Coordinates of N, CA and C in Angstrom, one line a residue:
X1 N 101.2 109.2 103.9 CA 99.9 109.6 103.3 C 99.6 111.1 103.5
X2 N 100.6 111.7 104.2 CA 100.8 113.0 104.0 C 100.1 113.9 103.0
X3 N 101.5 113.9 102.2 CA 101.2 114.0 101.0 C 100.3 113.8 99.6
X4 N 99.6 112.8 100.0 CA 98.7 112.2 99.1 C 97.5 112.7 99.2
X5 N 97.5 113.3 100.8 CA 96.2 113.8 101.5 C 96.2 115.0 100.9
X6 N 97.2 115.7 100.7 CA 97.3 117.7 100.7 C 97.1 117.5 98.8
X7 N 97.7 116.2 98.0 CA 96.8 116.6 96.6 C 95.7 115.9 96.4
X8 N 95.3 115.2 97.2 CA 93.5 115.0 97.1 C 93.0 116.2 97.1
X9 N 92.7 117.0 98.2 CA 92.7 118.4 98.4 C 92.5 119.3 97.1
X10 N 93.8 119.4 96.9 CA 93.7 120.3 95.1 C 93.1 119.4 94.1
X11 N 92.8 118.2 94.7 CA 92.0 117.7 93.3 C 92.6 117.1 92.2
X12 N 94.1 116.8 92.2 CA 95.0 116.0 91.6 C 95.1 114.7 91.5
X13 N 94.1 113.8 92.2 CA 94.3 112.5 92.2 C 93.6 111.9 91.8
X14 N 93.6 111.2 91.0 CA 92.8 110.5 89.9 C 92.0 109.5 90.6
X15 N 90.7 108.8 90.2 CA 89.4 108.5 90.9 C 89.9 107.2 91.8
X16 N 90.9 105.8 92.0 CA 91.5 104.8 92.8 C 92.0 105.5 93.8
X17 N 93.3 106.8 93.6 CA 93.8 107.2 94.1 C 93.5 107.7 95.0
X18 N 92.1 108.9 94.9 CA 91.1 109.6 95.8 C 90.1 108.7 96.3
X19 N 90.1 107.5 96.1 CA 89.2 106.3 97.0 C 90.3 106.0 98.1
X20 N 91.3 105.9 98.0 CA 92.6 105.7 98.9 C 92.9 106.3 99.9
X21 N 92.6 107.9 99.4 CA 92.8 108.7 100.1 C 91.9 108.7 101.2
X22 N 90.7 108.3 100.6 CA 89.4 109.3 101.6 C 89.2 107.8 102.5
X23 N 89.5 106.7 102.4 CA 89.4 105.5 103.1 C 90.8 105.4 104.0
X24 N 91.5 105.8 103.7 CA 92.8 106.1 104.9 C 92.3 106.9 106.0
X25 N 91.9 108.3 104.9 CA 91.4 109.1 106.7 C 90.1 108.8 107.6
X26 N 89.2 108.1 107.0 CA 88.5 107.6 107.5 C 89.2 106.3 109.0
X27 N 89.8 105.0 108.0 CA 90.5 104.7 109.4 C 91.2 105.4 110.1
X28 N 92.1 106.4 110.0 CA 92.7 107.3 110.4 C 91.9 107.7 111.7
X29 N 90.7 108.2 111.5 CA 89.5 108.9 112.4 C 89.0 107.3 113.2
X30 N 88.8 106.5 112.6 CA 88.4 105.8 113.4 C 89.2 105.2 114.6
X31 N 90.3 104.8 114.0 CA 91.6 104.9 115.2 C 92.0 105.7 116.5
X32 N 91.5 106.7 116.1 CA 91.5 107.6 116.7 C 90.6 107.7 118.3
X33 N 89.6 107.0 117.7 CA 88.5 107.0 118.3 C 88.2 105.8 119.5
X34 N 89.2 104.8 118.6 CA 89.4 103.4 119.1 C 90.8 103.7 120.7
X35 N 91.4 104.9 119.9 CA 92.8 105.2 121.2 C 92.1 106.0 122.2
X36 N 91.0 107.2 121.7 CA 90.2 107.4 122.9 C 89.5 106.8 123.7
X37 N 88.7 105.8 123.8 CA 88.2 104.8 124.5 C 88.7 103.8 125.2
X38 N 90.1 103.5 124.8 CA 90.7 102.4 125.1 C 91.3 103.1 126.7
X39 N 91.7 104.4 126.4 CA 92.2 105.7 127.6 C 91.6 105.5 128.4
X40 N 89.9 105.4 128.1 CA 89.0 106.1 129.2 C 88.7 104.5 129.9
X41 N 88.9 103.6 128.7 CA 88.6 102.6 129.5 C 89.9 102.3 130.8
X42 N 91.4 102.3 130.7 CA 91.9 102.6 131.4 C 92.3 103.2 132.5
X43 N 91.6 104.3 132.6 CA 91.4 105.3 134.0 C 90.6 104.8 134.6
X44 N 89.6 104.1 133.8 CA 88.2 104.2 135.0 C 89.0 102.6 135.6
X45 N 89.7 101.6 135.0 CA 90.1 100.2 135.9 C 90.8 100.6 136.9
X46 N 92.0 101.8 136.7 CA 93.2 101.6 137.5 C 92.7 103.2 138.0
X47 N 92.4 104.0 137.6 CA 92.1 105.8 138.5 C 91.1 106.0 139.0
X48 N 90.4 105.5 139.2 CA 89.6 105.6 140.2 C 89.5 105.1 141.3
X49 N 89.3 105.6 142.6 CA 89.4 104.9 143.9 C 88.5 104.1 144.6
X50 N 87.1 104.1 144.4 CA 86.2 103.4 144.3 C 85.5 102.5 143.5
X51 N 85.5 100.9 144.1 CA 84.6 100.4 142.9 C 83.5 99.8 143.7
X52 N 82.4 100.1 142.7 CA 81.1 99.8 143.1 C 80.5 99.5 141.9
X53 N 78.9 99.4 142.0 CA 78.0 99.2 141.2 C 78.0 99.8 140.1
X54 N 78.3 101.2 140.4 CA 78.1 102.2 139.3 C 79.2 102.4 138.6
X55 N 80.6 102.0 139.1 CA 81.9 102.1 138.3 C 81.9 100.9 137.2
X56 N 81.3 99.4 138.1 CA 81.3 98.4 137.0 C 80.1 98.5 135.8
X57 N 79.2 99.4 135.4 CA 78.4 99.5 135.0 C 78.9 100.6 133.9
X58 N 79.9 101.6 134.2 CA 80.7 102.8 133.5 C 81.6 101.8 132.7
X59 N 82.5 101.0 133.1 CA 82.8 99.8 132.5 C 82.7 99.1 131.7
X60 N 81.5 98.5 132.0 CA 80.5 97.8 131.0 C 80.5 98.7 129.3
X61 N 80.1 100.0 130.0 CA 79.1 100.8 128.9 C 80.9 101.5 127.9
X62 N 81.8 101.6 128.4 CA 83.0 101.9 127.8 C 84.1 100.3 127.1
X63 N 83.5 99.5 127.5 CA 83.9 98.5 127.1 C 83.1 98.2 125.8
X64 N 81.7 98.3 125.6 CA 80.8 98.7 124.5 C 81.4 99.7 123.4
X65 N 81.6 100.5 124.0 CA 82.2 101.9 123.0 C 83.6 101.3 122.2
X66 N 84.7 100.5 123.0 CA 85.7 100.3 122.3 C 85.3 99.2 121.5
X67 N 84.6 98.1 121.7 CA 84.0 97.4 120.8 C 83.6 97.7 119.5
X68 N 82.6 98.7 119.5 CA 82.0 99.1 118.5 C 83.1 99.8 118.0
X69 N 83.7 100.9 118.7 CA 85.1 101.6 117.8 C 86.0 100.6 117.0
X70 N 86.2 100.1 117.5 CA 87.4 98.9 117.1 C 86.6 98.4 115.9
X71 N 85.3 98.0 115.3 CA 84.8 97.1 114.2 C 84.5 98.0 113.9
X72 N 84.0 99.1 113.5 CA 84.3 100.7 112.9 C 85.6 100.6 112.3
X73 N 86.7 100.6 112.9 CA 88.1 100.8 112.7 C 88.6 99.3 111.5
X74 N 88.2 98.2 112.3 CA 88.4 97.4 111.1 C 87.6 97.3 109.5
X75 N 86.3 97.9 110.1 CA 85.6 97.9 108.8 C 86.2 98.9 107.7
X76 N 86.8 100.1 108.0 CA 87.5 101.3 107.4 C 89.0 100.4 106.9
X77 N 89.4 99.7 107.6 CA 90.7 99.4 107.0 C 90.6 98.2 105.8
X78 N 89.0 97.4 106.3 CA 89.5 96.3 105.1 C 88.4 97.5 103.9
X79 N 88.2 98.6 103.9 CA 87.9 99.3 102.9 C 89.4 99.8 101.9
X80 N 90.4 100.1 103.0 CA 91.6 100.7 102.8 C 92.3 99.5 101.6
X81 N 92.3 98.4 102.2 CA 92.9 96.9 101.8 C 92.2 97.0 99.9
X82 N 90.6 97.3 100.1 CA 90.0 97.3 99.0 C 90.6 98.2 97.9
X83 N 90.7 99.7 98.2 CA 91.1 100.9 97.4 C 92.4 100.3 97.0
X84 N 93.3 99.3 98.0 CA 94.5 99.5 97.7 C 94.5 98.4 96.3
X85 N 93.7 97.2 96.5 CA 93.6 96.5 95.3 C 93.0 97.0 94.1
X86 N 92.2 97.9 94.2 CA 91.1 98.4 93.1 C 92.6 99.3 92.5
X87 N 93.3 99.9 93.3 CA 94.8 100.8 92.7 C 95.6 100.3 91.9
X88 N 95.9 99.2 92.9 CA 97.1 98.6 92.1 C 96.5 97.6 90.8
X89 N 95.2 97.1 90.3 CA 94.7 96.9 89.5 C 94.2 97.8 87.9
X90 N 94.6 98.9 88.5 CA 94.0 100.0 87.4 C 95.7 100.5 87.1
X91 N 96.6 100.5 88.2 CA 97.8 100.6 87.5 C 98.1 100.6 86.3
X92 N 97.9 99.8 85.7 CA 98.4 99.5 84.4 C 98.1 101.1 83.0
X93 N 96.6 101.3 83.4 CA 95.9 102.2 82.5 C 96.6 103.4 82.7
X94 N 97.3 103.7 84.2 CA 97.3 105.1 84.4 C 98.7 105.5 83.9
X95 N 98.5 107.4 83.6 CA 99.5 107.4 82.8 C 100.9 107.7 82.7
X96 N 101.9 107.2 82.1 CA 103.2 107.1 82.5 C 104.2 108.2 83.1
X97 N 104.6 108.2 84.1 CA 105.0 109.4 84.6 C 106.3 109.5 83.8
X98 N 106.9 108.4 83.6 CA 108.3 108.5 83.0 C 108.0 109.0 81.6
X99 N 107.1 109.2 80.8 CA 107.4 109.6 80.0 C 107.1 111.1 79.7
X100 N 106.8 111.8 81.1 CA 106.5 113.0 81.2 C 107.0 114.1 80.4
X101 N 106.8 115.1 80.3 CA 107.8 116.1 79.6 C 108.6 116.6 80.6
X102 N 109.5 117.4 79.9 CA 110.6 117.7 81.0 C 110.5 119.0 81.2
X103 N 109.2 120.0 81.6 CA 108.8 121.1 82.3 C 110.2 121.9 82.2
X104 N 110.0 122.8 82.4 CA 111.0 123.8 83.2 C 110.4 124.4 84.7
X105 N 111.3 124.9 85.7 CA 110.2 125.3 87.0 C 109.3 126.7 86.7
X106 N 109.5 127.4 86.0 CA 108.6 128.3 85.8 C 107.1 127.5 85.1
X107 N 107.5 126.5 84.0 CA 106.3 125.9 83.9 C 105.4 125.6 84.5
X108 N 106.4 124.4 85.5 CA 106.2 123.5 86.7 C 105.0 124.1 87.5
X109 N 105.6 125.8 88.2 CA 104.8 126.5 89.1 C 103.6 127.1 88.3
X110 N 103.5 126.9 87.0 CA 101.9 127.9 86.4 C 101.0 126.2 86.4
X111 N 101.6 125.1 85.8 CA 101.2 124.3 85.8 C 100.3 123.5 87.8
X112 N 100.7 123.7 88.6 CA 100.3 124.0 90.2 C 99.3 124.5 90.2
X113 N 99.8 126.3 89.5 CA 98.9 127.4 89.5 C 97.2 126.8 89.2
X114 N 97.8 126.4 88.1 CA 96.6 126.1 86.9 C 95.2 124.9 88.0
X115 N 96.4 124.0 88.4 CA 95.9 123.6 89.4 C 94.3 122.9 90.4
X116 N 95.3 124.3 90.8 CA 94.5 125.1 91.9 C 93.0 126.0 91.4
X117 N 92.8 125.9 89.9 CA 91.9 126.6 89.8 C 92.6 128.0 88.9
X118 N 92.1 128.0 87.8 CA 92.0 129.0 86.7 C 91.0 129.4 85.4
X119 N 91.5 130.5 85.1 CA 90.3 131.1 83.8 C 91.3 131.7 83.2
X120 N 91.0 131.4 81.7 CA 91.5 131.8 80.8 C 90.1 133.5 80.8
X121 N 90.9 134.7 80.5 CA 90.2 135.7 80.2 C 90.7 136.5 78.3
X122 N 89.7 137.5 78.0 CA 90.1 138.3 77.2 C 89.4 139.7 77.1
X123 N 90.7 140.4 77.1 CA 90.3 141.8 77.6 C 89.1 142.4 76.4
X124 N 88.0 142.6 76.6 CA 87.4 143.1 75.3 C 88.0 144.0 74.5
X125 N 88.2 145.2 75.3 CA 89.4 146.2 74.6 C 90.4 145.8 73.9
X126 N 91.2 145.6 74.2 CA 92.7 145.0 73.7 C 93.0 143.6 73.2
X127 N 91.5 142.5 73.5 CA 91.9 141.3 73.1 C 93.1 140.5 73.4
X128 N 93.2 141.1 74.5 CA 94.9 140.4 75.4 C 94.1 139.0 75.9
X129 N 94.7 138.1 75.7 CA 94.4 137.2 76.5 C 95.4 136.6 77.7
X130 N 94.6 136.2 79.3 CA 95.5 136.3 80.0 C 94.9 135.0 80.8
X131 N 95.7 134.3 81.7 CA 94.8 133.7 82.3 C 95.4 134.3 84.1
X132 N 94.1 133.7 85.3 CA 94.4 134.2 86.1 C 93.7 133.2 87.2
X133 N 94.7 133.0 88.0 CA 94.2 132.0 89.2 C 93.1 131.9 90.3
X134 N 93.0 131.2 91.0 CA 92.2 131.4 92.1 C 92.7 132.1 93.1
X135 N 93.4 132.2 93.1 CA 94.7 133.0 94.0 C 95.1 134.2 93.3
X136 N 94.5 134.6 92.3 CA 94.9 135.9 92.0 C 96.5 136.2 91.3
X137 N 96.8 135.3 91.0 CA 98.1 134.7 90.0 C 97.8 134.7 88.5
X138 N 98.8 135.9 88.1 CA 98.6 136.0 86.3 C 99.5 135.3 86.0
X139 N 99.4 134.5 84.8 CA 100.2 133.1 84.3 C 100.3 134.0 82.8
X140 N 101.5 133.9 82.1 CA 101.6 134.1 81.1 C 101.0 133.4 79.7
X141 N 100.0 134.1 79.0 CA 99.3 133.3 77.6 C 100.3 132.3 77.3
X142 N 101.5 132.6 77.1 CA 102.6 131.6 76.5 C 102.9 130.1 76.8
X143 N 102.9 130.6 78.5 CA 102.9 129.5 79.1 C 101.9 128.4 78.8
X144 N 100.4 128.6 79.1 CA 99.4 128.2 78.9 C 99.3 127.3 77.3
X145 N 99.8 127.9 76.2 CA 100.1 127.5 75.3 C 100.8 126.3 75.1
X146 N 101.9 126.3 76.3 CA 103.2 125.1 75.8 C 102.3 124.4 76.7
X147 N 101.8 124.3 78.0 CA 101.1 123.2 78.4 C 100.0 122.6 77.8
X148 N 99.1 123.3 77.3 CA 98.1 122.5 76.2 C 98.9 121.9 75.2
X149 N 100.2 122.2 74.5 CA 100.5 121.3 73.7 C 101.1 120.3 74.2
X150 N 101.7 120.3 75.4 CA 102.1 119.5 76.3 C 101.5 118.0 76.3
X151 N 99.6 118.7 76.2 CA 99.1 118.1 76.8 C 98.6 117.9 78.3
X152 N 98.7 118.3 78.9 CA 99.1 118.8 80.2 C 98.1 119.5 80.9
X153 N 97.2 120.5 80.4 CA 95.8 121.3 80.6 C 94.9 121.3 79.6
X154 N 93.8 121.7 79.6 CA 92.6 121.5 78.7 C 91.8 122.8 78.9
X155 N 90.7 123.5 78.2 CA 90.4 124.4 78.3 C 88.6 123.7 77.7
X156 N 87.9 124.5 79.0 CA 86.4 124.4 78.7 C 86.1 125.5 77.4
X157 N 86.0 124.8 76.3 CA 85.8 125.2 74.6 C 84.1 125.9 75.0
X158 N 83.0 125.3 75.7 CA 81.9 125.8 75.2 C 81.5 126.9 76.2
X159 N 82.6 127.8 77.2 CA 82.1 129.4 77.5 C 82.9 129.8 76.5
X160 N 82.5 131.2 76.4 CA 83.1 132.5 76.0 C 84.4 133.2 76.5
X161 N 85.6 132.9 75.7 CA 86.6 134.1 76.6 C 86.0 135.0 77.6
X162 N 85.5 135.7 76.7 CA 85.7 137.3 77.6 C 84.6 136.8 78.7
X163 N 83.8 135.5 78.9 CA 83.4 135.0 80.1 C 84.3 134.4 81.1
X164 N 85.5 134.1 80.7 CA 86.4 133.3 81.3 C 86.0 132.0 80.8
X165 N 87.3 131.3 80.6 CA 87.4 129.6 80.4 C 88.0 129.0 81.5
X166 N 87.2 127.9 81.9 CA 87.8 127.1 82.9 C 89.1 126.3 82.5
X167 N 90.0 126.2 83.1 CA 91.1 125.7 82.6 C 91.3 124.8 83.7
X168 N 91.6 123.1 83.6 CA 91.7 122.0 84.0 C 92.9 120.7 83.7
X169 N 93.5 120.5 84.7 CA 94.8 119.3 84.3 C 93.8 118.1 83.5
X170 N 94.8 117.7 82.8 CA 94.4 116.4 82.6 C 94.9 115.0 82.9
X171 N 95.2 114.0 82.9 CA 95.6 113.0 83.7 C 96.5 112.7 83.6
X172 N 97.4 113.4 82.2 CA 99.0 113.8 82.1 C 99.3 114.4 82.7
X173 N 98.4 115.4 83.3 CA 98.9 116.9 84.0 C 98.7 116.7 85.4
X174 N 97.9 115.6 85.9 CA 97.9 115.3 87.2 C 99.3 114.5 87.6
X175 N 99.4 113.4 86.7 CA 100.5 112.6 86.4 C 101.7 113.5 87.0
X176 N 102.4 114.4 86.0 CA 103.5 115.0 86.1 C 103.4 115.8 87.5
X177 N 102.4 116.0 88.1 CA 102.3 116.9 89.4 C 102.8 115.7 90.3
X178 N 102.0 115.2 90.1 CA 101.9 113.9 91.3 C 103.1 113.0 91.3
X179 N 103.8 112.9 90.1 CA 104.9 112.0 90.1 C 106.7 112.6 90.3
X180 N 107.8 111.8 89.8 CA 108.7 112.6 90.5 C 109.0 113.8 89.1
X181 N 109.4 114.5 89.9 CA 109.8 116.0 89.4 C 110.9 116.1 88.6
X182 N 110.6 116.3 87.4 CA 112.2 116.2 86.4 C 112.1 117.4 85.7
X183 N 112.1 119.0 86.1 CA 112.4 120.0 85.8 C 113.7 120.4 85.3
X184 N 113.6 121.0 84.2 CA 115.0 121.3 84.1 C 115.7 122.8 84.4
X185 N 116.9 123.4 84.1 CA 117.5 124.0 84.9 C 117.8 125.7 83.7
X186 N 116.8 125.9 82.7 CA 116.9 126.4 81.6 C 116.5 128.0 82.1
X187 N 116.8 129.1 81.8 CA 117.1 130.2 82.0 C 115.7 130.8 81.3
X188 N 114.6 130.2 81.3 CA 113.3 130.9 80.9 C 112.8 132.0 81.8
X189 N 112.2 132.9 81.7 CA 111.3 133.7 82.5 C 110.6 133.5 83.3
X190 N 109.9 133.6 84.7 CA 109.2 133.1 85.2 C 107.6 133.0 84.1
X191 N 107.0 132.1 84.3 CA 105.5 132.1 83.4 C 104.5 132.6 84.5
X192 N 104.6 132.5 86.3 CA 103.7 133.3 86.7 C 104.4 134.3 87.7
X193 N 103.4 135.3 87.1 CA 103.9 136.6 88.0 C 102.5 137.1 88.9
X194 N 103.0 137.8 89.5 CA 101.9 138.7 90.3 C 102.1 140.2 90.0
X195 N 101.0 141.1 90.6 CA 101.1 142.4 90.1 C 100.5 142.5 88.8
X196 N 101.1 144.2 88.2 CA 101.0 144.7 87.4 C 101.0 143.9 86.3
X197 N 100.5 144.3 85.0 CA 100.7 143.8 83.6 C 101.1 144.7 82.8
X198 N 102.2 145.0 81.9 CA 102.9 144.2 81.6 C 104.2 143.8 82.5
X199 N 105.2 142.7 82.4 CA 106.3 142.7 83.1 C 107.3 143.4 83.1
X200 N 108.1 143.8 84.4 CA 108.9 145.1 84.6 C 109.9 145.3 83.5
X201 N 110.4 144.4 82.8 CA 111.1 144.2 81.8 C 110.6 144.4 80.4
X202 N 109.3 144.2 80.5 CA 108.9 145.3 79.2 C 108.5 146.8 80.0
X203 N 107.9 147.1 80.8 CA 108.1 148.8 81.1 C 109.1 149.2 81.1
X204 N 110.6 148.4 81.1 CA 111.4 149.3 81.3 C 112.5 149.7 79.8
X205 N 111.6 149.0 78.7 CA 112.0 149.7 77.4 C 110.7 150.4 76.9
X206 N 110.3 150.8 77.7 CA 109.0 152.3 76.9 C 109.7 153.5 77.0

């Protein structure tokens, strides 16, 4: 669940999937809570050298705590049992990974980029259009291009360029992230660079 947890996170997991996630770590936490108590209830039976009044009473009140922890902990898990049925019930709808496109990794990594958060921009001056990450990662117009035909990303139509467009996966585009990786091995250019604009490779025929 590793994994599943780090693209909840970026926001890649489609609405069953992200009920899954967020009801795992919740048991997760609750378990947790259920192994701390269960400790303390332990030291105080067997580590402590004294028993009296007040130790069987510390007892009592930590025997309460794992109780309640523990039906905490079960109530999170048959939530877990729920997400997992409400998942595998919507299965059907969600969309086919195998029929994904077959990316290249330059795509692969703008497609991440994109992600993570992007804006399509346009230079008023020059009318370049570029897009640029949340991370400060320039993705090549081109790129951006083959993924919308892809299908793959979507672009918020009702701002203004030169306001920046929000640029967003779609459930193909989550799909292909989230499923297995069938990149191919094709000699394209990277689509994201950092730095300067334009790439070294065009400065170095001026």
């Amino acid at each position: 669940m590793t994994g599943l947890a780090e693209y909840h996170e970026r926001g890649l997991l489609d609405e069953p999937t992200a009920a899954l996630a967020d009801a795992h770590r919740l048991m997760r936490q609750a378990q947790q809570a259920v192994d701390y108590h269960r400790e303390h209830l332990r030291r105080l039976l067997f580590d402590e050298p004294v028993v009296d009044t007040t130790l069987a009473d510390r007892i009592d009140r930590s025997i309460g705590h794992l109780r309640q922890a523990a039906a905490t902990r079960d109530t999170h898990r048959d939530a877990v049992l729920a997400a997992l049925v409400k998942l595998q019930s919507a299965s059907p709808a969600q969309p086919d990974t195998s029929a994904a496109p077959d990316l290249s990794a330059p795509d692969t990594a703008a497609l991440l980029a994109i992600a993570c958060g992007a804006k399509l921009h346009e230079n008023l001056l020059t009318q370049r259009l570029s897009v640029i990450t949340a991370s400060g990662t320039r993705i090549a117009y081109s790129a951006l291009q083959r993924l919308e035909s892809a299908g793959l990303v979507a672009r918020d139509a009702s701002r203004p360029v030169h306001a920046g467009v929000p640029l967003t996966l779609t459930e193909a585009g989550r799909a292909t992230l989230t499923g297995p990786r069938r990149t191919n091995a094709r000699g394209t250019p990277s689509a994201v660079r950092t730095g300067a604009w334009p790439p070294p490779a065009a400065r170095a025929h001026r």
